[in-house]
mmCIF file of C-alpha atoms in Angstrom:
data_model
loop_
_atom_site.group_PDB
_atom_site.id
_atom_site.type_symbol
_atom_site.label_atom_id
_atom_site.label_comp_id
_atom_site.label_asym_id
_atom_site.label_seq_id
_atom_site.Cartn_x
_atom_site.Cartn_y
_atom_site.Cartn_z
ATOM 1 C CA UNK A 3 -0.058 -0.029 0.279
ATOM 2 C CA UNK A 4 1.396 3.400 -0.819
ATOM 3 C CA UNK A 5 1.038 5.996 1.880
ATOM 4 C CA UNK A 6 1.085 9.732 1.370
ATOM 5 C CA UNK A 7 3.841 11.361 4.035
ATOM 6 C CA UNK A 8 2.949 14.730 4.982
ATOM 7 C CA UNK A 9 5.188 17.606 6.764
ATOM 8 C CA UNK A 10 3.067 18.691 9.586
ATOM 9 C CA UNK A 11 3.301 21.366 11.926
ATOM 10 C CA UNK A 12 1.036 22.362 15.049
ATOM 11 C CA UNK A 13 0.061 25.727 16.473
ATOM 12 C CA UNK A 14 3.268 25.827 18.825
ATOM 13 C CA UNK A 15 5.860 25.039 16.040
ATOM 14 C CA UNK A 16 6.250 21.489 16.502
ATOM 15 C CA UNK A 17 6.954 19.687 13.090
ATOM 16 C CA UNK A 18 6.517 16.003 12.496
ATOM 17 C CA UNK A 19 5.350 13.786 9.714
ATOM 18 C CA UNK A 20 1.780 12.234 9.278
ATOM 19 C CA UNK A 21 1.444 9.180 7.135
ATOM 20 C CA UNK A 22 -2.213 8.421 5.449
ATOM 21 C CA UNK A 23 -3.530 6.388 2.999
ATOM 22 C CA UNK A 24 -4.493 9.413 0.635
ATOM 23 C CA UNK A 25 -5.390 13.243 0.950
ATOM 24 C CA UNK A 26 -8.839 12.325 1.778
ATOM 25 C CA UNK A 27 -7.702 9.827 4.591
ATOM 26 C CA UNK A 28 -5.925 12.921 5.944
ATOM 27 C CA UNK A 29 -8.765 15.687 5.374
ATOM 28 C CA UNK A 30 -11.409 12.522 7.249
ATOM 29 C CA UNK A 31 -8.665 12.109 10.629
ATOM 30 C CA UNK A 32 -8.540 16.054 10.962
ATOM 31 C CA UNK A 33 -12.380 16.272 10.621
ATOM 32 C CA UNK A 34 -12.609 13.567 13.512
ATOM 33 C CA UNK A 35 -9.627 15.160 15.493
ATOM 34 C CA UNK A 36 -7.617 11.964 14.986
ATOM 35 C CA UNK A 37 -4.521 14.364 13.995
ATOM 36 C CA UNK A 38 -2.432 15.456 17.051
ATOM 37 C CA UNK A 39 0.831 16.561 17.697
ATOM 38 C CA UNK A 40 3.160 14.025 19.166
ATOM 39 C CA UNK A 41 4.734 16.429 21.369
ATOM 40 C CA UNK A 42 2.041 18.768 22.754
ATOM 41 C CA UNK A 43 -1.304 16.604 21.706
ATOM 42 C CA UNK A 44 -2.604 20.025 19.631
ATOM 43 C CA UNK A 45 -4.849 19.425 17.124
ATOM 44 C CA UNK A 46 -4.387 23.011 15.286
ATOM 45 C CA UNK A 47 -2.461 20.895 12.748
ATOM 46 C CA UNK A 48 -1.518 22.362 9.184
ATOM 47 C CA UNK A 49 0.121 20.832 6.623
ATOM 48 C CA UNK A 50 3.604 22.524 5.598
ATOM 49 C CA UNK A 51 4.831 22.502 1.921
ATOM 50 C CA UNK A 52 7.492 19.777 1.250
ATOM 51 C CA UNK A 53 8.692 18.213 -1.960
ATOM 52 C CA UNK A 54 7.165 14.917 -2.933
ATOM 53 C CA UNK A 55 9.660 11.933 -2.044
ATOM 54 C CA UNK A 56 9.857 9.660 -5.666
ATOM 55 C CA UNK A 57 11.726 6.505 -5.345
ATOM 56 C CA UNK A 58 14.230 7.259 -7.992
ATOM 57 C CA UNK A 59 17.456 5.741 -6.306
ATOM 58 C CA UNK A 60 18.100 3.867 -9.427
ATOM 59 C CA UNK A 61 18.713 7.178 -11.364
ATOM 60 C CA UNK A 62 21.102 8.714 -8.779
ATOM 61 C CA UNK A 63 24.198 8.057 -7.312
ATOM 62 C CA UNK A 64 23.931 6.862 -3.348
ATOM 63 C CA UNK A 65 23.084 9.859 -0.725
ATOM 64 C CA UNK A 66 25.871 11.645 0.341
ATOM 65 C CA UNK A 67 27.341 10.613 3.803
ATOM 66 C CA UNK A 68 26.622 14.602 4.768
ATOM 67 C CA UNK A 69 23.003 14.158 4.159
ATOM 68 C CA UNK A 70 22.118 11.098 6.047
ATOM 69 C CA UNK A 71 23.293 12.402 9.670
ATOM 70 C CA UNK A 72 20.925 15.197 9.150
ATOM 71 C CA UNK A 73 17.998 12.924 8.825
ATOM 72 C CA UNK A 74 19.304 10.825 11.744
ATOM 73 C CA UNK A 75 19.531 14.065 13.988
ATOM 74 C CA UNK A 76 15.959 15.189 12.935
ATOM 75 C CA UNK A 77 14.494 11.603 13.824
ATOM 76 C CA UNK A 78 16.618 11.723 16.975
ATOM 77 C CA UNK A 79 15.344 14.668 18.338
ATOM 78 C CA UNK A 80 11.668 13.720 17.454
ATOM 79 C CA UNK A 81 12.152 10.577 19.674
ATOM 80 C CA UNK A 82 13.610 12.252 22.201
ATOM 81 C CA UNK A 83 10.594 14.857 22.339
ATOM 82 C CA UNK A 84 7.877 12.280 22.270
ATOM 83 C CA UNK A 85 9.839 10.337 25.073
ATOM 84 C CA UNK A 86 10.002 13.347 27.228
ATOM 85 C CA UNK A 87 6.380 14.143 26.763
ATOM 86 C CA UNK A 88 5.375 10.583 27.879
ATOM 87 C CA UNK A 89 7.582 10.888 31.069
ATOM 88 C CA UNK A 90 5.794 14.006 31.868
ATOM 89 C CA UNK A 91 2.267 12.402 30.886
ATOM 90 C CA UNK A 92 3.105 9.803 33.428
ATOM 91 C CA UNK A 93 4.424 11.946 35.959
ATOM 92 C CA UNK A 94 1.217 14.034 35.804
ATOM 93 C CA UNK A 95 -0.883 11.019 35.860
ATOM 94 C CA UNK A 96 0.901 9.654 38.949
ATOM 95 C CA UNK A 97 -0.815 12.772 41.029
ATOM 96 C CA UNK A 98 -3.824 13.206 42.652
ATOM 97 C CA UNK A 99 -6.391 15.232 41.119
ATOM 98 C CA UNK A 100 -8.115 17.159 43.875
ATOM 99 C CA UNK A 101 -10.156 19.397 41.431
ATOM 100 C CA UNK A 102 -11.007 22.920 42.628
ATOM 101 C CA UNK A 103 -9.886 22.126 46.092
ATOM 102 C CA UNK A 104 -6.068 22.528 45.243
ATOM 103 C CA UNK A 105 -5.371 25.801 47.087
ATOM 104 C CA UNK A 106 -6.624 24.505 50.161
ATOM 105 C CA UNK A 107 -5.041 21.020 49.712
ATOM 106 C CA UNK A 108 -1.741 22.556 48.789
ATOM 107 C CA UNK A 109 -1.790 24.740 52.032
ATOM 108 C CA UNK A 110 -2.840 21.867 54.339
ATOM 109 C CA UNK A 111 0.120 19.840 52.921
ATOM 110 C CA UNK A 112 2.756 22.647 53.338
ATOM 111 C CA UNK A 113 1.212 23.291 56.843
ATOM 112 C CA UNK A 114 1.567 19.496 57.511
ATOM 113 C CA UNK A 115 -2.281 19.144 58.170
ATOM 114 C CA UNK A 116 -2.295 16.507 55.325
ATOM 115 C CA UNK A 117 0.091 14.032 54.198
ATOM 116 C CA UNK A 118 2.807 15.162 51.370
ATOM 117 C CA UNK A 119 2.169 13.978 48.047
ATOM 118 C CA UNK A 120 1.887 15.316 44.605
ATOM 119 C CA UNK A 121 -1.564 16.811 43.800
ATOM 120 C CA UNK A 122 -2.957 18.598 40.855
ATOM 121 C CA UNK A 123 -6.032 20.592 40.368
ATOM 122 C CA UNK A 124 -7.832 23.966 39.570
ATOM 123 C CA UNK A 125 -7.206 27.180 41.137
ATOM 124 C CA UNK A 126 -7.830 30.849 40.550
ATOM 125 C CA UNK A 127 -5.062 33.275 39.964
ATOM 126 C CA UNK A 128 -5.823 34.995 43.027
ATOM 127 C CA UNK A 129 -5.572 31.554 45.108
ATOM 128 C CA UNK A 130 -2.094 30.963 43.082
ATOM 129 C CA UNK A 131 -0.993 34.316 44.186
ATOM 130 C CA UNK A 132 -1.980 33.542 47.791
ATOM 131 C CA UNK A 133 0.075 30.688 47.731
ATOM 132 C CA UNK A 134 3.318 32.308 46.463
ATOM 133 C CA UNK A 135 2.582 35.010 49.068
ATOM 134 C CA UNK A 136 3.003 32.123 51.610
ATOM 135 C CA UNK A 137 5.967 30.508 50.215
ATOM 136 C CA UNK A 138 4.031 27.725 48.743
ATOM 137 C CA UNK A 139 5.406 26.773 45.186
ATOM 138 C CA UNK A 140 2.856 25.664 42.739
ATOM 139 C CA UNK A 141 3.276 25.521 38.833
ATOM 140 C CA UNK A 142 0.563 25.838 36.306
ATOM 141 C CA UNK A 143 0.389 23.057 33.808
ATOM 142 C CA UNK A 144 -0.821 23.068 30.407
ATOM 143 C CA UNK A 145 -4.021 21.828 29.471
ATOM 144 C CA UNK A 146 -3.199 19.026 27.315
ATOM 145 C CA UNK A 147 -1.382 17.576 30.001
ATOM 146 C CA UNK A 148 -4.812 17.020 31.872
ATOM 147 C CA UNK A 149 -5.904 13.348 32.431
ATOM 148 C CA UNK A 150 -9.270 14.277 30.138
ATOM 149 C CA UNK A 151 -7.224 15.229 27.127
ATOM 150 C CA UNK A 152 -4.685 12.568 27.287
ATOM 151 C CA UNK A 153 -4.626 9.795 24.655
#
């Protein structure tokens, strides 16, 4: 089966390849929100301009040694990005979701009233500022790391 290979880019600038049975297959998968950035899980994807790949190796001399390392480096960076993203998502999944009680629970943990453990949840900007004023460090996570959006 011949596949169409598209260079894709998400709204955050991450570039990756997508392999599809046809242009129509790409369009259908996009319409069903099945195409997502492997780095940040964004579904805002655009096709980038790319030259078609034609298998004409029998017409040319073998690829120069200087071209091969560049492609290997690109693949290695993409693999590293994907591996880091999986580890970050695993870390987020291992936390307890305390929902809108986040500020209250973070304060209880800080004051020793609750067991120390990794938590996540929601807090208003004012709640986050109050926690910071009291020396309680918190970090805002991008929404694509939320369990409800993980795939």
